[in-house]
mmCIF file of C-alpha atoms in Angstrom:
data_model
loop_
_atom_site.group_PDB
_atom_site.id
_atom_site.type_symbol
_atom_site.label_atom_id
_atom_site.label_comp_id
_atom_site.label_asym_id
_atom_site.label_seq_id
_atom_site.Cartn_x
_atom_site.Cartn_y
_atom_site.Cartn_z
ATOM 1 C CA MET A 56 -105.124 -64.392 -70.348
ATOM 2 C CA ASN A 57 -102.129 -62.340 -69.325
ATOM 3 C CA TYR A 58 -101.642 -62.387 -65.535
ATOM 4 C CA ARG A 59 -98.316 -60.544 -65.487
ATOM 5 C CA ASN A 60 -98.313 -57.669 -62.970
ATOM 6 C CA LYS A 61 -97.190 -54.249 -64.006
ATOM 7 C CA GLN A 62 -93.853 -52.992 -62.669
ATOM 8 C CA GLN A 63 -94.531 -50.903 -59.545
ATOM 9 C CA GLY A 64 -91.041 -49.316 -59.229
ATOM 10 C CA VAL A 65 -90.379 -50.615 -55.695
ATOM 11 C CA VAL A 66 -87.041 -52.157 -56.669
ATOM 12 C CA LEU A 67 -85.906 -48.860 -58.154
ATOM 13 C CA VAL A 68 -86.723 -46.993 -54.953
ATOM 14 C CA ILE A 69 -84.823 -49.544 -52.848
ATOM 15 C CA ALA A 70 -81.831 -49.318 -55.195
ATOM 16 C CA LEU A 71 -81.800 -45.517 -54.943
ATOM 17 C CA ILE A 72 -81.944 -45.668 -51.143
ATOM 18 C CA ALA A 73 -79.080 -48.172 -51.051
ATOM 19 C CA LEU A 74 -77.034 -46.030 -53.450
ATOM 20 C CA MET A 75 -77.611 -42.953 -51.285
ATOM 21 C CA ALA A 76 -76.551 -44.836 -48.150
ATOM 22 C CA ILE A 77 -73.367 -46.060 -49.849
ATOM 23 C CA SER A 78 -72.599 -42.524 -51.067
ATOM 24 C CA LEU A 79 -73.041 -41.060 -47.579
ATOM 25 C CA ALA A 80 -70.819 -43.767 -46.117
ATOM 26 C CA GLY A 81 -68.157 -42.979 -48.714
ATOM 27 C CA VAL A 82 -68.273 -39.242 -47.948
ATOM 28 C CA ALA A 83 -68.061 -39.934 -44.201
ATOM 29 C CA LEU A 84 -65.046 -42.188 -44.765
ATOM 30 C CA MET A 85 -63.293 -39.518 -46.811
ATOM 31 C CA ARG A 86 -63.953 -36.920 -44.115
ATOM 32 C CA SER A 87 -62.628 -39.273 -41.458
ATOM 33 C CA VAL A 88 -59.436 -39.876 -43.424
ATOM 34 C CA ASP A 89 -58.947 -36.131 -43.988
ATOM 35 C CA THR A 90 -59.441 -35.402 -40.284
ATOM 36 C CA SER A 91 -56.974 -38.137 -39.341
ATOM 37 C CA ASN A 92 -54.389 -36.686 -41.711
ATOM 38 C CA VAL A 93 -54.846 -33.191 -40.262
ATOM 39 C CA VAL A 94 -54.562 -34.456 -36.678
ATOM 40 C CA SER A 95 -51.479 -36.524 -37.532
ATOM 41 C CA GLY A 96 -49.879 -33.512 -39.196
ATOM 42 C CA ASN A 97 -50.592 -31.258 -36.212
ATOM 43 C CA ILE A 98 -49.119 -33.806 -33.801
ATOM 44 C CA ALA A 99 -46.010 -34.080 -35.977
ATOM 45 C CA PHE A 100 -45.566 -30.290 -36.024
ATOM 46 C CA ASN A 101 -46.014 -30.078 -32.242
ATOM 47 C CA GLU A 102 -43.487 -32.843 -31.612
ATOM 48 C CA ALA A 103 -41.009 -31.117 -33.921
ATOM 49 C CA ALA A 104 -41.527 -27.841 -32.049
ATOM 50 C CA ILE A 105 -40.819 -29.508 -28.706
ATOM 51 C CA GLN A 106 -37.654 -31.099 -30.082
ATOM 52 C CA MET A 107 -36.464 -27.811 -31.560
ATOM 53 C CA ALA A 108 -36.834 -26.118 -28.178
ATOM 54 C CA ASP A 109 -33.617 -27.911 -27.233
ATOM 55 C CA ILE A 110 -31.824 -25.726 -29.788
ATOM 56 C CA GLY A 111 -32.839 -22.597 -27.902
ATOM 57 C CA ALA A 112 -31.922 -24.182 -24.561
ATOM 58 C CA GLU A 113 -28.432 -25.061 -25.791
ATOM 59 C CA GLN A 114 -27.912 -21.545 -27.143
ATOM 60 C CA ALA A 115 -29.118 -20.075 -23.841
ATOM 61 C CA TYR A 116 -26.755 -22.296 -21.847
ATOM 62 C CA THR A 117 -23.854 -21.053 -23.959
ATOM 63 C CA GLU A 118 -24.833 -17.454 -23.194
ATOM 64 C CA ILE A 119 -25.177 -18.168 -19.477
ATOM 65 C CA MET A 120 -21.659 -19.573 -19.352
ATOM 66 C CA GLY A 121 -20.391 -16.590 -21.335
ATOM 67 C CA ASN A 122 -21.908 -14.075 -18.903
ATOM 68 C CA LEU A 123 -20.542 -15.534 -15.662
ATOM 69 C CA SER A 124 -18.517 -12.764 -14.072
ATOM 70 C CA SER A 125 -17.793 -11.365 -10.611
ATOM 71 C CA ASN A 126 -17.331 -7.875 -12.071
ATOM 72 C CA PRO A 127 -19.841 -5.573 -10.272
ATOM 73 C CA ASN A 128 -20.590 -3.925 -13.626
ATOM 74 C CA SER A 129 -21.429 -7.181 -15.392
ATOM 75 C CA CYS A 130 -24.873 -8.454 -16.320
ATOM 76 C CA GLN A 131 -24.873 -10.555 -13.148
ATOM 77 C CA PHE A 132 -25.331 -7.354 -11.136
ATOM 78 C CA VAL A 133 -26.533 -4.610 -13.486
ATOM 79 C CA ALA A 134 -29.605 -5.413 -15.584
ATOM 80 C CA ALA A 135 -28.882 -2.497 -17.937
ATOM 81 C CA ASN A 136 -25.647 -4.229 -18.997
ATOM 82 C CA CYS A 137 -27.345 -7.494 -19.971
ATOM 83 C CA PRO A 138 -27.569 -8.572 -23.635
ATOM 84 C CA VAL A 139 -30.468 -7.357 -25.776
ATOM 85 C CA ASN A 140 -32.040 -8.749 -28.935
ATOM 86 C CA SER A 141 -32.331 -7.120 -32.347
ATOM 87 C CA ALA A 142 -35.348 -5.130 -31.108
ATOM 88 C CA GLY A 143 -33.277 -3.674 -28.263
ATOM 89 C CA GLN A 144 -35.184 -5.639 -25.645
ATOM 90 C CA PRO A 145 -33.368 -7.541 -22.868
ATOM 91 C CA TYR A 146 -33.663 -11.307 -22.865
ATOM 92 C CA PHE A 147 -31.117 -12.052 -20.112
ATOM 93 C CA TYR A 148 -32.283 -11.040 -16.640
ATOM 94 C CA PRO A 149 -30.187 -11.239 -13.435
ATOM 95 C CA ASN A 150 -33.329 -11.844 -11.367
ATOM 96 C CA ALA A 151 -36.444 -13.974 -11.799
ATOM 97 C CA SER A 152 -39.608 -12.462 -13.261
ATOM 98 C CA ALA A 153 -43.186 -12.931 -12.155
ATOM 99 C CA LEU A 154 -45.387 -15.256 -14.216
ATOM 100 C CA ASP A 155 -48.217 -13.872 -16.308
ATOM 101 C CA VAL A 156 -51.516 -15.070 -14.823
ATOM 102 C CA THR A 157 -52.945 -15.826 -18.278
ATOM 103 C CA THR A 158 -50.073 -17.276 -20.303
ATOM 104 C CA ARG A 159 -48.075 -18.608 -17.322
ATOM 105 C CA LEU A 160 -44.968 -17.283 -19.074
ATOM 106 C CA PRO A 161 -42.348 -15.044 -17.446
ATOM 107 C CA SER A 162 -43.380 -11.410 -17.582
ATOM 108 C CA PRO A 163 -40.345 -9.191 -16.925
ATOM 109 C CA VAL A 164 -40.713 -5.638 -15.701
ATOM 110 C CA GLY A 165 -41.503 -3.492 -18.719
ATOM 111 C CA GLY A 166 -43.425 -6.271 -20.429
ATOM 112 C CA LEU A 167 -42.540 -8.883 -22.983
ATOM 113 C CA ASN A 168 -44.981 -9.718 -25.762
ATOM 114 C CA TRP A 169 -44.492 -13.430 -26.369
ATOM 115 C CA SER A 170 -46.815 -13.336 -29.377
ATOM 116 C CA LYS A 171 -44.034 -11.534 -31.249
ATOM 117 C CA PRO A 172 -40.383 -12.593 -31.627
ATOM 118 C CA LEU A 173 -39.088 -9.961 -29.203
ATOM 119 C CA SER A 174 -36.995 -12.290 -27.100
ATOM 120 C CA GLN A 175 -33.675 -13.471 -28.446
ATOM 121 C CA LYS A 176 -34.041 -15.251 -31.779
ATOM 122 C CA LEU A 177 -31.563 -17.736 -33.191
ATOM 123 C CA PRO A 178 -29.505 -16.509 -36.152
ATOM 124 C CA GLY A 179 -31.344 -17.298 -39.357
ATOM 125 C CA ASP A 180 -34.510 -19.323 -39.714
ATOM 126 C CA THR A 181 -34.594 -22.940 -38.627
ATOM 127 C CA THR A 182 -35.764 -25.894 -40.686
ATOM 128 C CA ALA A 183 -39.342 -25.836 -42.007
ATOM 129 C CA SER A 184 -39.947 -22.201 -41.029
ATOM 130 C CA TYR A 185 -39.730 -22.795 -37.288
ATOM 131 C CA SER A 186 -38.803 -19.811 -35.140
ATOM 132 C CA VAL A 187 -37.043 -20.302 -31.805
ATOM 133 C CA HIS A 188 -36.739 -17.563 -29.180
ATOM 134 C CA TYR A 189 -35.863 -17.719 -25.529
ATOM 135 C CA LEU A 190 -35.612 -15.820 -22.265
ATOM 136 C CA ILE A 191 -32.944 -16.313 -19.568
ATOM 137 C CA GLU A 192 -33.507 -15.541 -15.895
ATOM 138 C CA ARG A 193 -31.228 -16.026 -12.934
ATOM 139 C CA MET A 194 -33.420 -17.367 -10.137
ATOM 140 C CA CYS A 195 -32.787 -14.547 -7.681
ATOM 141 C CA GLY A 196 -35.686 -13.162 -5.697
ATOM 142 C CA ALA A 197 -34.265 -9.640 -5.814
ATOM 143 C CA LEU A 198 -31.765 -7.935 -8.055
ATOM 144 C CA VAL A 199 -28.197 -8.364 -6.812
ATOM 145 C CA THR A 200 -26.824 -4.952 -7.673
ATOM 146 C CA GLY A 201 -23.157 -5.365 -6.875
ATOM 147 C CA ASN A 202 -23.129 -2.287 -4.645
ATOM 148 C CA ALA A 203 -21.006 -2.697 -1.528
ATOM 149 C CA ALA A 204 -23.528 -0.654 0.453
ATOM 150 C CA ASP A 205 -26.173 -3.367 0.238
ATOM 151 C CA ASN A 206 -23.730 -6.207 1.006
ATOM 152 C CA THR A 207 -24.041 -7.834 -2.402
ATOM 153 C CA ALA A 208 -20.705 -6.868 -3.908
ATOM 154 C CA ASN A 209 -19.110 -9.815 -5.676
ATOM 155 C CA LEU A 210 -22.006 -12.071 -4.680
ATOM 156 C CA GLN A 211 -21.133 -11.849 -0.999
ATOM 157 C CA THR A 212 -22.862 -14.162 1.406
ATOM 158 C CA PRO A 213 -25.346 -14.213 2.975
ATOM 159 C CA ALA A 214 -27.175 -11.821 0.642
ATOM 160 C CA THR A 215 -26.791 -13.873 -2.519
ATOM 161 C CA PHE A 216 -27.353 -17.194 -0.780
ATOM 162 C CA LEU A 217 -30.688 -15.901 0.486
ATOM 163 C CA GLN A 218 -31.842 -13.962 -2.554
ATOM 164 C CA CYS A 219 -30.648 -16.422 -5.188
ATOM 165 C CA ARG A 220 -31.339 -19.620 -3.244
ATOM 166 C CA VAL A 221 -27.774 -20.775 -3.830
ATOM 167 C CA VAL A 222 -27.086 -24.452 -3.176
ATOM 168 C CA PRO A 223 -23.715 -24.831 -1.395
ATOM 169 C CA ILE A 224 -21.182 -27.170 -2.972
ATOM 170 C CA TYR A 225 -19.744 -29.525 -0.372
ATOM 171 C CA ASP A 226 -16.256 -30.911 -0.169
ATOM 172 C CA THR A 227 -15.688 -34.662 -0.228
ATOM 173 C CA PRO A 228 -15.107 -35.911 3.346
ATOM 174 C CA ILE A 229 -11.628 -37.230 4.080
ATOM 175 C CA ALA A 230 -12.959 -40.228 5.978
ATOM 176 C CA PRO A 231 -16.410 -41.835 6.038
ATOM 177 C CA SER A 232 -16.903 -40.753 9.647
ATOM 178 C CA THR A 233 -16.278 -37.074 8.959
ATOM 179 C CA ASP A 234 -18.859 -34.580 7.756
ATOM 180 C CA SER A 235 -18.492 -32.789 4.455
ATOM 181 C CA THR A 236 -18.160 -29.025 4.661
ATOM 182 C CA PRO A 237 -19.220 -26.401 2.121
ATOM 183 C CA LEU A 238 -16.477 -25.257 -0.200
ATOM 184 C CA THR A 239 -15.694 -21.626 0.540
ATOM 185 C CA GLY A 240 -16.555 -19.337 -2.328
ATOM 186 C CA LEU A 241 -18.423 -21.886 -4.439
ATOM 187 C CA GLY A 242 -22.125 -22.445 -4.885
ATOM 188 C CA LYS A 243 -24.654 -23.522 -7.472
ATOM 189 C CA LEU A 244 -26.764 -20.750 -8.989
ATOM 190 C CA PHE A 245 -29.895 -21.715 -10.876
ATOM 191 C CA TYR A 246 -31.057 -20.232 -14.158
ATOM 192 C CA ARG A 247 -34.471 -20.622 -15.776
ATOM 193 C CA VAL A 248 -34.653 -20.680 -19.562
ATOM 194 C CA THR A 249 -38.050 -20.340 -21.229
ATOM 195 C CA VAL A 250 -38.081 -21.317 -24.903
ATOM 196 C CA GLU A 251 -40.934 -20.602 -27.294
ATOM 197 C CA VAL A 252 -41.091 -22.270 -30.712
ATOM 198 C CA THR A 253 -43.524 -21.207 -33.432
ATOM 199 C CA GLY A 254 -44.013 -23.023 -36.708
ATOM 200 C CA PRO A 255 -46.387 -23.960 -39.544
ATOM 201 C CA ARG A 256 -50.165 -24.138 -38.986
ATOM 202 C CA ASN A 257 -49.909 -21.815 -35.992
ATOM 203 C CA THR A 258 -47.863 -24.412 -34.144
ATOM 204 C CA ARG A 259 -46.594 -23.156 -30.803
ATOM 205 C CA GLY A 260 -44.573 -24.984 -28.195
ATOM 206 C CA VAL A 261 -43.215 -23.697 -24.881
ATOM 207 C CA SER A 262 -40.577 -25.471 -22.790
ATOM 208 C CA GLN A 263 -38.714 -24.482 -19.642
ATOM 209 C CA TYR A 264 -35.268 -25.619 -18.555
ATOM 210 C CA PHE A 265 -33.374 -25.150 -15.305
ATOM 211 C CA PHE A 266 -29.579 -25.099 -15.241
ATOM 212 C CA GLY A 267 -27.511 -25.312 -12.067
ATOM 213 C CA ILE A 268 -24.251 -23.464 -12.687
ATOM 214 C CA GLN A 269 -21.275 -23.545 -10.336
ATOM 215 C CA ASP A 270 -20.102 -20.010 -9.652
ATOM 216 C CA ALA A 271 -18.197 -17.921 -7.120
ATOM 217 C CA VAL A 272 -20.538 -16.722 -4.400
ATOM 218 C CA ASN A 273 -18.387 -14.709 -2.009
#
């Protein structure tokens, strides 16, 4: 008598279930690796954008030093005489701008669309298709016009000290017991530089720098 049982196919079903589970695990692992690579790439692009913002800051500092002048007709006093970019839009402002409530970026009078390279752009393209543009503002609460009638000619005190929040530069005391006194005609004016960097994969980085520049203030 033959007592052998017929094959019921249970082993085959279990094998198929195990194979499906292994396949799903493999797909999930591949997706996880792909996501990790994308995240790592995005972080690398963002870090590069932040580092490249220093390029714009250095260029802006050079322009600030090149525009220091006590001439009443200079950019320090007359906004219309400040440098403009290739689009004919100013990027160097003798007074501080209000911040946009949405982007928290400076929004000069007349508007500045930061989604387009309208602020000053560095000559040529930078490495890996990064674009660097920047905006310079002197941290004055009101425009110092240079007109003698409003007591701001040649950065006269007290107008400029009050409007531009100038930090006096003090002389070194002769003896430890004596007080230091402000140096006549010298003060530290502050400039705010906002740098925007755009790059691959819609990378965008924004950095702000403050420079304290010694200048004549009376």
